[in-house]
XYZ file of C-alpha atoms in Angstrom:
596
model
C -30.550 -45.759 1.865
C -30.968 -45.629 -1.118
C -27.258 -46.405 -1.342
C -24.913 -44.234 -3.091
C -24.844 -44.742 -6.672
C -21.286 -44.090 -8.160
C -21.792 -43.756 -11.988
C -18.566 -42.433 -13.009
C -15.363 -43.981 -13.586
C -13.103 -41.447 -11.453
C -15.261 -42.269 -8.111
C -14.922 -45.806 -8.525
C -11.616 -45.390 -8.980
C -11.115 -43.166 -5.806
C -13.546 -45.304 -3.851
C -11.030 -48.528 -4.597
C -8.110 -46.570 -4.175
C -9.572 -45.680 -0.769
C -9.681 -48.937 -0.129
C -5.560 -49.324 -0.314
C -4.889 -46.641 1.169
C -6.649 -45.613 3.805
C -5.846 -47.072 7.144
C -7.346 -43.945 9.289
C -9.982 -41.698 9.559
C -11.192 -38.235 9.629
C -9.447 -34.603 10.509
C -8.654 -33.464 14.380
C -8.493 -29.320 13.597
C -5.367 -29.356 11.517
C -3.677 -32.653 11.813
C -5.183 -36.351 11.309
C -7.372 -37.424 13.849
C -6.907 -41.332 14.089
C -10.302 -42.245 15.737
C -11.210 -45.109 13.856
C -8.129 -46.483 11.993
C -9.137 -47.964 8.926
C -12.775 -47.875 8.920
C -13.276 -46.404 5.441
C -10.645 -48.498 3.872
C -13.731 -50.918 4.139
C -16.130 -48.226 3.516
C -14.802 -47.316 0.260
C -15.518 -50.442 -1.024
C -18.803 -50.372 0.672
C -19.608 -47.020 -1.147
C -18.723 -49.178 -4.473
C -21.196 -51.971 -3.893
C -23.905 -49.492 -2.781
C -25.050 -48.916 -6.103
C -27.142 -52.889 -5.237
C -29.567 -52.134 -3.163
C -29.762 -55.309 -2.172
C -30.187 -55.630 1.864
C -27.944 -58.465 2.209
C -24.491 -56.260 0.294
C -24.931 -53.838 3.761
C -23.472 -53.170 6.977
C -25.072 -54.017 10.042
C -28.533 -51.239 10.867
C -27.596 -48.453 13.159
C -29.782 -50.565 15.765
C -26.889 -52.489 16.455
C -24.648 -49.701 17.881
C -23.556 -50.105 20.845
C -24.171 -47.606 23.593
C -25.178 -44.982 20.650
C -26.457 -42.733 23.673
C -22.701 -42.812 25.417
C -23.248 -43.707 28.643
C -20.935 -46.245 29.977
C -20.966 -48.047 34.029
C -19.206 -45.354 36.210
C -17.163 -48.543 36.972
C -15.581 -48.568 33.507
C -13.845 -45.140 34.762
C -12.348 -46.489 37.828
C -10.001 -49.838 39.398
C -12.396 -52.103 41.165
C -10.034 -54.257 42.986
C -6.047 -54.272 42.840
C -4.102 -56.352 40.619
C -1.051 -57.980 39.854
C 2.187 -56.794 38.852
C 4.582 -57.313 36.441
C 4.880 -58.299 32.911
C 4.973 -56.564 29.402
C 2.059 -55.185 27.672
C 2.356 -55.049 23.691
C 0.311 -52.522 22.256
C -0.136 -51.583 18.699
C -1.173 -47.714 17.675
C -1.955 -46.515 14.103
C 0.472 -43.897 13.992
C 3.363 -41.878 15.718
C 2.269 -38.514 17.397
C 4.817 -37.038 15.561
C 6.445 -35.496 19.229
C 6.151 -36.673 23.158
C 5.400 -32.548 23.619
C 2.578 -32.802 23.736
C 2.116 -28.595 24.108
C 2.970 -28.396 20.810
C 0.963 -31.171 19.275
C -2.857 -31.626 18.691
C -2.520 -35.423 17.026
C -5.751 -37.674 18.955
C -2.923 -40.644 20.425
C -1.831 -38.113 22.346
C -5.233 -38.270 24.842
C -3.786 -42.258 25.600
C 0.162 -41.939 25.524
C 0.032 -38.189 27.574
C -1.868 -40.782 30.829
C 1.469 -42.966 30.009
C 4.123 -40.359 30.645
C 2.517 -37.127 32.520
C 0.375 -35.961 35.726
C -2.112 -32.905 35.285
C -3.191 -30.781 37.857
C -6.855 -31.769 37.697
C -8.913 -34.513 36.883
C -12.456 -35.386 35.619
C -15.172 -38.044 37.249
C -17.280 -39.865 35.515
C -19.888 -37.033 35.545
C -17.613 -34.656 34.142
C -17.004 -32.666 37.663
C -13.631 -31.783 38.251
C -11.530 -33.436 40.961
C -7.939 -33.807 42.068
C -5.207 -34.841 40.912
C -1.852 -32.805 40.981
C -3.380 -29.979 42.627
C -5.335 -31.264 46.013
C -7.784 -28.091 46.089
C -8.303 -25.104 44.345
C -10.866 -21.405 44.433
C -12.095 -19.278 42.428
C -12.172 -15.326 43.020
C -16.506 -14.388 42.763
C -15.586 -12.532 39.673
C -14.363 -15.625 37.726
C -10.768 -14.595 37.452
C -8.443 -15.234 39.644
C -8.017 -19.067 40.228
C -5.585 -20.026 43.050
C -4.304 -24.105 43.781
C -2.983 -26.044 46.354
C -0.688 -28.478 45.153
C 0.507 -31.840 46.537
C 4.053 -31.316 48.149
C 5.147 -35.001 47.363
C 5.270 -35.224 43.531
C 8.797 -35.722 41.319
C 9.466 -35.504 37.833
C 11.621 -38.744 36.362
C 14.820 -35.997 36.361
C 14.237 -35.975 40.006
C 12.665 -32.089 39.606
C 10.028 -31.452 42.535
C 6.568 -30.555 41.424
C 5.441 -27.527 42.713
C 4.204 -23.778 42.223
C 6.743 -23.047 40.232
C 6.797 -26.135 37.716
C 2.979 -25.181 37.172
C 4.281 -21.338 36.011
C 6.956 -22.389 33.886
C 4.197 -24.986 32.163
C 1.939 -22.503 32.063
C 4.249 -20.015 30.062
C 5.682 -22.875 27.317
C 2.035 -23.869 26.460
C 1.763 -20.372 25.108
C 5.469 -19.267 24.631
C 5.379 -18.688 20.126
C 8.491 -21.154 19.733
C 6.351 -24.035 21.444
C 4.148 -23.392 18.580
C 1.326 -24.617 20.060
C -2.092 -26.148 18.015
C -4.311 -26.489 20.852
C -2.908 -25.929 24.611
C -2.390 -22.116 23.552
C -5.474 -21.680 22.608
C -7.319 -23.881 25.463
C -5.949 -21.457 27.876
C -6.102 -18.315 25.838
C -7.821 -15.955 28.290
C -4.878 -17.030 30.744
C -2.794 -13.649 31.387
C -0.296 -14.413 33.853
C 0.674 -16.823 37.252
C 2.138 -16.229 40.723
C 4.119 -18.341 42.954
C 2.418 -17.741 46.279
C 4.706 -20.258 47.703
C 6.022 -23.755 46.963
C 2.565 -25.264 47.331
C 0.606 -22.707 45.864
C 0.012 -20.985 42.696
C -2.624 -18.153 41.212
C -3.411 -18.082 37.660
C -4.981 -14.567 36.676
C -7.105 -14.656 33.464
C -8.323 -11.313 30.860
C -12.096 -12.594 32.037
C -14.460 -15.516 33.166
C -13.331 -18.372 31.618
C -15.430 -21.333 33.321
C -13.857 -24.360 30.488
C -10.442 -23.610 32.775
C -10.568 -26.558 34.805
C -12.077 -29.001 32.230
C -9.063 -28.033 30.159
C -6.522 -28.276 32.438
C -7.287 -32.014 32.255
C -6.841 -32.831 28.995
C -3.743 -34.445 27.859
C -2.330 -31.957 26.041
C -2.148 -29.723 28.889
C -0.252 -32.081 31.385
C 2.804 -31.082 33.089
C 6.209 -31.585 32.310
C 9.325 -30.986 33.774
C 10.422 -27.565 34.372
C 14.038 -28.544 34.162
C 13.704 -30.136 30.884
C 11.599 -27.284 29.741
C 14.501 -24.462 30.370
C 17.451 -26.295 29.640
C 16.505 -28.945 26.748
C 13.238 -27.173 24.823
C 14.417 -29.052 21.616
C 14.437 -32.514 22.832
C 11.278 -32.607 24.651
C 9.659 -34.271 21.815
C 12.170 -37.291 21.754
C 13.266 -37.339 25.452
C 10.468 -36.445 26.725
C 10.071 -35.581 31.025
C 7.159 -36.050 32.910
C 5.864 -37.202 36.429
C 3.637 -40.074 35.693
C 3.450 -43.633 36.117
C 5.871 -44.481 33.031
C 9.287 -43.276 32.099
C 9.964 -43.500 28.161
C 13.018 -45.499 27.699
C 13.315 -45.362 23.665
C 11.761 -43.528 21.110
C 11.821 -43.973 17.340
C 10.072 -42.001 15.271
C 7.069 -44.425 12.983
C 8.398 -46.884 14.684
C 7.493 -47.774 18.273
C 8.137 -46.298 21.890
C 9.829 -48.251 24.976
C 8.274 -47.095 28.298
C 9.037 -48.837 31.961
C 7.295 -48.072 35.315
C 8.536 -45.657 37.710
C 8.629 -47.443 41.159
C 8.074 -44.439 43.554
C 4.756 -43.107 41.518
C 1.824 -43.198 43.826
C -0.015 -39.776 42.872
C -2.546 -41.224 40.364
C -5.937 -39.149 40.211
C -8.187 -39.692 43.022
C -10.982 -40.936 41.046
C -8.938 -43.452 39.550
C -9.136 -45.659 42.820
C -5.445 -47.040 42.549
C -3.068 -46.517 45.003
C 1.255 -46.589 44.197
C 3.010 -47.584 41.044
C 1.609 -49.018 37.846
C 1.059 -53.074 38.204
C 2.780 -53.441 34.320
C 6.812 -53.061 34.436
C 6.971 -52.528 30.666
C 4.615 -51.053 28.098
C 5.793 -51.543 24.348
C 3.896 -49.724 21.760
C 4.665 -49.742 18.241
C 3.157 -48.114 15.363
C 1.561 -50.460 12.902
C -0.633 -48.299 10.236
C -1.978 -51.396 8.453
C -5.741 -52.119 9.944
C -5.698 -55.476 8.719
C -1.646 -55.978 10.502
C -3.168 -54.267 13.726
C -6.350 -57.106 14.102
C -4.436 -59.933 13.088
C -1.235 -59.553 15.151
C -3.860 -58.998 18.090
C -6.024 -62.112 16.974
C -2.556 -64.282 16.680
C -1.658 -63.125 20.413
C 1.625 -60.585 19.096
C 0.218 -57.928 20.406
C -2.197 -57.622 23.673
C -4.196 -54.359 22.821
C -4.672 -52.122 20.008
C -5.504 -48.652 19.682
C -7.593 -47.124 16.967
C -8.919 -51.163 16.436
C -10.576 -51.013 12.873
C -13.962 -51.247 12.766
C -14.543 -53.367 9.870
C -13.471 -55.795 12.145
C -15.592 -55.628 15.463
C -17.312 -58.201 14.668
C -14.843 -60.515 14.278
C -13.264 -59.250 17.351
C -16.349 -59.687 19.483
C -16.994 -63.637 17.940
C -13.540 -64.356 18.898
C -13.805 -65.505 23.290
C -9.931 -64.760 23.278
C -10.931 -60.686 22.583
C -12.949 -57.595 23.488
C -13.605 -54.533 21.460
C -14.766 -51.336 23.008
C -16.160 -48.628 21.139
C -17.053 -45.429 22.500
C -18.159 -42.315 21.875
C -15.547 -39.148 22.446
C -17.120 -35.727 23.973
C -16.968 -32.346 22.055
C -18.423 -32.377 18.091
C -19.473 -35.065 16.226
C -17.893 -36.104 12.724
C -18.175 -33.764 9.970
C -18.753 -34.937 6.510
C -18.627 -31.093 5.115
C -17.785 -27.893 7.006
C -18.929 -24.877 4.393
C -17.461 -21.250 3.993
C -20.366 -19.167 4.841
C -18.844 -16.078 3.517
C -18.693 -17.810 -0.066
C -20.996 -18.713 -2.469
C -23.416 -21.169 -3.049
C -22.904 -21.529 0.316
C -23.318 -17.998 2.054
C -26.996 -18.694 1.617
C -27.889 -21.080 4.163
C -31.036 -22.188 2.646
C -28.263 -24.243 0.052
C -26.710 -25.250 3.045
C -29.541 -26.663 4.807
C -30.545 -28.350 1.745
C -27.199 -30.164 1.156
C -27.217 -31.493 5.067
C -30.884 -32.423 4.459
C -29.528 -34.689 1.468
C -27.273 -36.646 3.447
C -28.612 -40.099 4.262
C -26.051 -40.016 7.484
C -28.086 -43.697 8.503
C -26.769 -45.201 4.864
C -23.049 -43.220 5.028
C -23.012 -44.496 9.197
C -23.411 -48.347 7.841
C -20.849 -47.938 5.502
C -18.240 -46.073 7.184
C -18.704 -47.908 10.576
C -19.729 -51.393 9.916
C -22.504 -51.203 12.491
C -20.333 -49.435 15.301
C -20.853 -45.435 14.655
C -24.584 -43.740 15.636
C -25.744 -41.478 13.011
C -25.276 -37.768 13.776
C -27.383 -34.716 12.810
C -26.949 -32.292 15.243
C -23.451 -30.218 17.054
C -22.545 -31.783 20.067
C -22.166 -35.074 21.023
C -24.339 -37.026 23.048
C -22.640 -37.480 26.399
C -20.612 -33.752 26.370
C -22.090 -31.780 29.780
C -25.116 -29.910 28.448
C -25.964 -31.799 25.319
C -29.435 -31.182 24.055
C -31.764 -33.600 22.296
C -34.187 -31.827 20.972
C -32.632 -31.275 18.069
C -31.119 -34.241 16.898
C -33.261 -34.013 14.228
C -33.771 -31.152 12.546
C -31.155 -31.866 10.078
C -32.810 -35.381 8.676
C -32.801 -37.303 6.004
C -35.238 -34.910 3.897
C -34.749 -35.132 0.121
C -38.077 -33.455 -0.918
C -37.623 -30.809 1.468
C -34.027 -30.130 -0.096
C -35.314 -29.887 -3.139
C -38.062 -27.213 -1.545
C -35.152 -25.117 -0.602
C -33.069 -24.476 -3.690
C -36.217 -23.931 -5.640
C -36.893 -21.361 -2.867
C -33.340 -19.887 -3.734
C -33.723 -19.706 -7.469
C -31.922 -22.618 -8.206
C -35.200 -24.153 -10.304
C -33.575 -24.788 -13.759
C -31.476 -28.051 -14.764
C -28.365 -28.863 -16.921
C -27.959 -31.466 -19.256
C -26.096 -33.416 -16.201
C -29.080 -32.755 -13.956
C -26.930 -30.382 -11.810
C -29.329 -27.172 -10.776
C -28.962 -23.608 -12.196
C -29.969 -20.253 -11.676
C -29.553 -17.388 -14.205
C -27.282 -19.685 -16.382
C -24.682 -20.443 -13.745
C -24.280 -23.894 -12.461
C -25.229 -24.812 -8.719
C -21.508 -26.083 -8.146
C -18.945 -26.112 -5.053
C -15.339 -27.287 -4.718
C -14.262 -29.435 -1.665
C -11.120 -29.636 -0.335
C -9.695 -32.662 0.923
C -6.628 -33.884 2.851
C -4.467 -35.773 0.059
C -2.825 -38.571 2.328
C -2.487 -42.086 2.937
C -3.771 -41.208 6.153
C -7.491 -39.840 5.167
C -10.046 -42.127 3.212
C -12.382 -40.050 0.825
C -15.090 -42.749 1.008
C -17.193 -40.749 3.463
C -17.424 -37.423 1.112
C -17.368 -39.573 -2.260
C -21.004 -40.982 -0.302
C -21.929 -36.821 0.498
C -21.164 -36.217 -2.865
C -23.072 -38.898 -4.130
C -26.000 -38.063 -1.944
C -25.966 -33.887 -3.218
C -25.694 -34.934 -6.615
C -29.365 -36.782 -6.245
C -30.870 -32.875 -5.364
C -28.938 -31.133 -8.274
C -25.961 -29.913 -5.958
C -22.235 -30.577 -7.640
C -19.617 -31.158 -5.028
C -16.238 -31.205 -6.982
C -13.380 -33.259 -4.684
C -10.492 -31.339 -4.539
C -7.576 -33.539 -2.893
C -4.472 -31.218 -1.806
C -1.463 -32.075 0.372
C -1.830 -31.035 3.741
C 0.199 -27.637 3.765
C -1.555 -26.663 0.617
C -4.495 -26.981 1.967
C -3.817 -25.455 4.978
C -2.278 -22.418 3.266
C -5.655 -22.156 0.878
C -7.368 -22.689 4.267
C -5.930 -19.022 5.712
C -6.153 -17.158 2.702
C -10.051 -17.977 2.805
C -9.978 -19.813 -0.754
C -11.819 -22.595 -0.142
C -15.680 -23.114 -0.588
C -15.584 -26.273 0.964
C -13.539 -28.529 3.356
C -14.161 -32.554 3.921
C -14.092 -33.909 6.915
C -13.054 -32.891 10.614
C -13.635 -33.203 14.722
C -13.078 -32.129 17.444
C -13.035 -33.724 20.660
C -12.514 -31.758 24.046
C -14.067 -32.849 27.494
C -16.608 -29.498 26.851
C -19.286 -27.963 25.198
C -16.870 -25.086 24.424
C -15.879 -26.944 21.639
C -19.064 -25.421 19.939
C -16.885 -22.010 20.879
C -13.858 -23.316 19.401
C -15.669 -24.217 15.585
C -18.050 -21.613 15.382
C -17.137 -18.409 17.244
C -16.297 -15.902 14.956
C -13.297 -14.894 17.250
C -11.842 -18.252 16.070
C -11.871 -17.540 12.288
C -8.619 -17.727 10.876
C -6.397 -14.576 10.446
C -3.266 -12.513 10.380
C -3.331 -12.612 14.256
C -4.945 -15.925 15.087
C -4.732 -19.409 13.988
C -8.245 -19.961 14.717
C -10.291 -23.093 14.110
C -13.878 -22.098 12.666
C -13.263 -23.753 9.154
C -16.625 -22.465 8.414
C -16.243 -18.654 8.715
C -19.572 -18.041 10.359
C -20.100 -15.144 12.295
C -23.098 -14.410 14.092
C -23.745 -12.079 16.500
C -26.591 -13.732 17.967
C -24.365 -16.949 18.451
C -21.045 -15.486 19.337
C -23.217 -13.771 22.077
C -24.322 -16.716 23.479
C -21.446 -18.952 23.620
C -19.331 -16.456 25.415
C -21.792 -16.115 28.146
C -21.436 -19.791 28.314
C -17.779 -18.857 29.067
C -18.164 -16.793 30.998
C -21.061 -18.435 33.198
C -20.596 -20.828 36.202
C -24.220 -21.716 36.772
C -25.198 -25.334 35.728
C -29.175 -23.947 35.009
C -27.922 -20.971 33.279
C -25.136 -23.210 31.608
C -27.547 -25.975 30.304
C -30.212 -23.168 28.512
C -26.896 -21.288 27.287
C -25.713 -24.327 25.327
C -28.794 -25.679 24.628
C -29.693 -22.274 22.902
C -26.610 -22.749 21.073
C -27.404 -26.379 19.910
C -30.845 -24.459 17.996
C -28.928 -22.052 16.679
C -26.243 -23.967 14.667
C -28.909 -26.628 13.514
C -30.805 -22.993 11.766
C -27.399 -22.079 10.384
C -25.946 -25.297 9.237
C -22.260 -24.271 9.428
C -21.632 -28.170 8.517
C -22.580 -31.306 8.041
C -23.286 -33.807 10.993
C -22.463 -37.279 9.937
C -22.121 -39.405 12.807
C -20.404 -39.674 16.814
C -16.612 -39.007 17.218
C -15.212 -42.513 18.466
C -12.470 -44.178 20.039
C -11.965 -47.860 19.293
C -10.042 -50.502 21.275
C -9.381 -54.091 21.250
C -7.447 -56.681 23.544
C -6.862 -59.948 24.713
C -8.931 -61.369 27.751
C -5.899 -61.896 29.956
C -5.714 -57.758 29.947
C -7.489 -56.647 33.313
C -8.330 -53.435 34.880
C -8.920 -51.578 31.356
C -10.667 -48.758 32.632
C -11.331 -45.282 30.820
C -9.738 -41.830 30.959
C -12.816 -39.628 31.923
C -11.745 -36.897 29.209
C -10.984 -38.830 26.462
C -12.732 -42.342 26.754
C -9.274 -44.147 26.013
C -7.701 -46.673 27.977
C -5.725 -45.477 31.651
C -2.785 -47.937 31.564
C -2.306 -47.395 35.654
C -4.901 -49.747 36.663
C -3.974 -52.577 33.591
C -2.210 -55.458 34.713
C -1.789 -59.195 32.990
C -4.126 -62.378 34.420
C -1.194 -64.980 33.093
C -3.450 -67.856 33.038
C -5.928 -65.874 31.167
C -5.685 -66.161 27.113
């Protein structure tokens, strides 16, 4: 690495408390984002033992992850043949989305369990284009505003409701209706101002300006329709009962415990790319939620289960040495993994030469083996590798660079030392506090390893673990110099839009999601072109411009690829991939009953 050495007592102690109580990983915006479920429950202890440098006490290299540049067969995002039906599939998850509305949630086990129960009006192929799904065809008005749909006339909800026009409006309106209290859907679809029923089979939507993420959004899970019945007359039971038009119907749900879904008979509207035609082969899905890592590959190694979401990672390789199993990991579109995101309208960190030192610091290759057992790519620049529009050029600017971190807080008058070897300038010490999400849920091992690393260049990261809501309310009052952690996936480079437009900073009139505060002209210019753009060429030099521009103003720290991990038994067939979200589309599954 060199490894991270942990000298004092209190980061042993976290790293081994890490270690019991960590089953999940990393930040999605403002709720836990369960990507990797358990993978620095391992990596705490990992972080502990780094302080031998000895080879043989590491992870697997970076060498041996698996499609690091995320491309996967266009076959993996489609049904090949049909299959069989009937049977059961037991599935284990990490942890409950908290609500089955999903308007009004942002949790990541939403992407897989919204395919379960919902349609959208769009899909994605393996290319990113959009295609059809609920809506057969669709324009767009030259100046970018007006986009008008033609819907399919032969779609039901499970409460008997007919999809149409109207259903689309009244979705439209509860994404962004203040009681739904929306943490993403709201905001995907922001510039929307208003809809019109043209007729039963068609519907405008009228945005404030050119808004050319609207389709790619629109086919995200969290913006799926629901019924428009359920949505006027039972708004407070949509998270428990909730009413949708896809392939499952939800039969039971109990909160942290499990949910009880069975297949709707007449569905045969799946998305055209999919390549399946009627109902869902499976006649039952159970899922339960099962937060222990080690519980989660067992069960699925002893045959309880059949799949698992959010598969830990400390155990691929057990998974892939066993012939009865298959582990999948791969690599979610939108932004990478941060280790730090930095107010830039604080100091130290308002300067970005100490910002750019601290990412140059970060041995991501030595914190990637330890937090992903051989499974996560190391990440240095903004976007990840296979969102539309990612750039490579600059993948490395932000490297591994310990002498030329030091170059850049001598440059910024940090040249003197303390007693502790921290740097000063005038007297004052070269010192930052980080906040961190104080749950069960959220592993410090990766920032204990950042910490570790900034110490080595004079730069004092204090760990500052706070319950969620405290953190959050610190968060909006901009008192914070620091904040561990975060992603955030979408199916489009606007996610750069979404962290680092200073139209997203948080304030009295907008829940926004740039953690970091930065606001630059130059930047905000260019990513609302990108909005506002439709032309791939124009698109590609617009985000690619954009990719330069954070790596010169280091907003945060890069660590490694945003990943979904899955495992399951070899009698599980058909498991192909949601085109937005890279987790498993249950349609197409169905059980080979001579298979193990």
């Amino acid at each position: 690495m060199p490894s991270p050495t942990l000298k004092t007592p209190s980061l042993l102690h976290a790293a081994f408390v890490a270690v019991r109580r960590a089953p999940r990983v990393c930040m999605r915006g403002v709720r836990s984002s369960r990507l990797a479920v358990a993978v620095l429950a391992g990596a705490a202890l990992a972080v502990a033992a780094g302080c031998d440098s000895s080879a043989s006490q590491r992870p697997p290299s970076p060498a041996a992850v698996p499609a690091a540049s995320g491309s996967y067969p266009a076959t993996s995002y489609y049904e090949q043949s049909p299959g069989k039906t009937g049977g059961t599939l037991r599935v284990s998850v990490a942890a409950d989305t908290g609500s089955l509305d999903f308007h009004a949630i942002s949790d990541t086990n939403s992407q897989c369990l919204g395919r379960l129960i919902y349609d959208n009006l769009v899909y994605l192929d393996d290319k990113g284009h959009v295609t059809p799904w609920l809506a057969k065809s669709w324009t767009v008005s030259p100046d970018g505003k007006t986009y008008t749909f033609h819907l399919r006339d032969d779609v039901t909800f499970s409460d008997g409701t007919k999809f149409d026009a109207q259903a689309v409006l009244v979705n439209l309106e509860h994404m962004r209706d203040p009681a739904t209290k929306s943490p993403l859907a709201a905001a995907y679809i922001a510039p929307y101002v208003s809809g019109k029923v043209i007729d039963a089979t068609t519907f405008e939507a009228t945005l404030s300006q050119p808004y050319t993420p609207f389709l790619n959004v629109l086919a995200q899970s969290w913006l799926s329709m629901e019924s428009p019945r359920a949505i006027k007359d039972h708004p407070k039971q949509l998270g428990e009962a909730p009413v949708g038009s896809g392939p499952f119907v939800v039969e039971s749900y109990t909160r942290q415990q499990g949910i009880r879904l069975v297949r709707r008979k007449d569905y045969h509207w799946s998305p055209d790319f999919l390549h399946h035609a009627g109902p869902a082969y499976l006649e039952r899905i159970d899922i339960d939620f099962v937060p222990e890592a080690m519980v989660r590959y067992t069960s699925l190694a002893a045959g309880q289960y059949d799949l698992t979401i959010d598969a830990p990672a400390q155990d691929a390789a057990a998974i892939r040495s066993n012939p009865d199993l298959v582990f999948e990991a791969r690599i979610r579109q939108g932004n990478p993994y941060r280790g730090l995101t930095f107010n830039t309208s604080k100091p130290p960190f308002d300067d970005v030469r100490v910002r750019k030192a601290v990412a140059d610091s970060i041995d991501r290759d030595g914190i990637a083996r330890i937090v992903g057992f051989g499974e996560f790519a190391p990440k240095a620049d903004f976007l990840a590798v296979n969102t539309r529009y990612y750039d490579p050029a600059y993948r490395t600017t932000l490297k591994y660079d310990p002498a030329a971190a030091n170059r850049l807080l001598d440059e910024a008058g940090w040249t003197a030392r303390d007693a502790a070897g921290y740097r000063t300038r005038n007297g004052q010490r070269l010192s930052a506090e980080v906040l961190v999400y104080q749950s069960p849920s959220v592993s410090t091992a990766g920032v204990v390893a950042v910490q570790s690393d900034a110490k080595k260049i004079g730069v004092e990261l204090k760990l500052v673990a706070l319950p969620v809501a405290q953190l959050l309310e610190r968060r909006n009052a901009n008192d914070y110099q620091a904040v561990a952690g975060g992603v955030w996936h979408t199916n489009t480079p606007d996610g750069l839009y979404i962290l680092y437009d200073s139209h997203e900073i948080v304030s009295a009139r907008r829940v926004g999601q740039n953690l970091s505060r930065l606001s630059d002209p130059t930047l905000d210019d260019t990513l609302e072109r990108a909005r506002h753009n439709a032309d791939p060429v124009e698109l590609q030099r617009l985000y690619s411009s954009a990719q330069q521009q954070l790596t010169a103003l280091v907003p945060a720290v890069p660590l490694y690829d945003n990943y979904s991990l899955i495992a399951y038994r070899r009698g599980i067939k058909d498991v192909v991939f949601d085109t937005s979200h890279n987790t498993p589309f249950f349609t197409s599954v169905w059980l080979d009953k001579g298979a193990s």
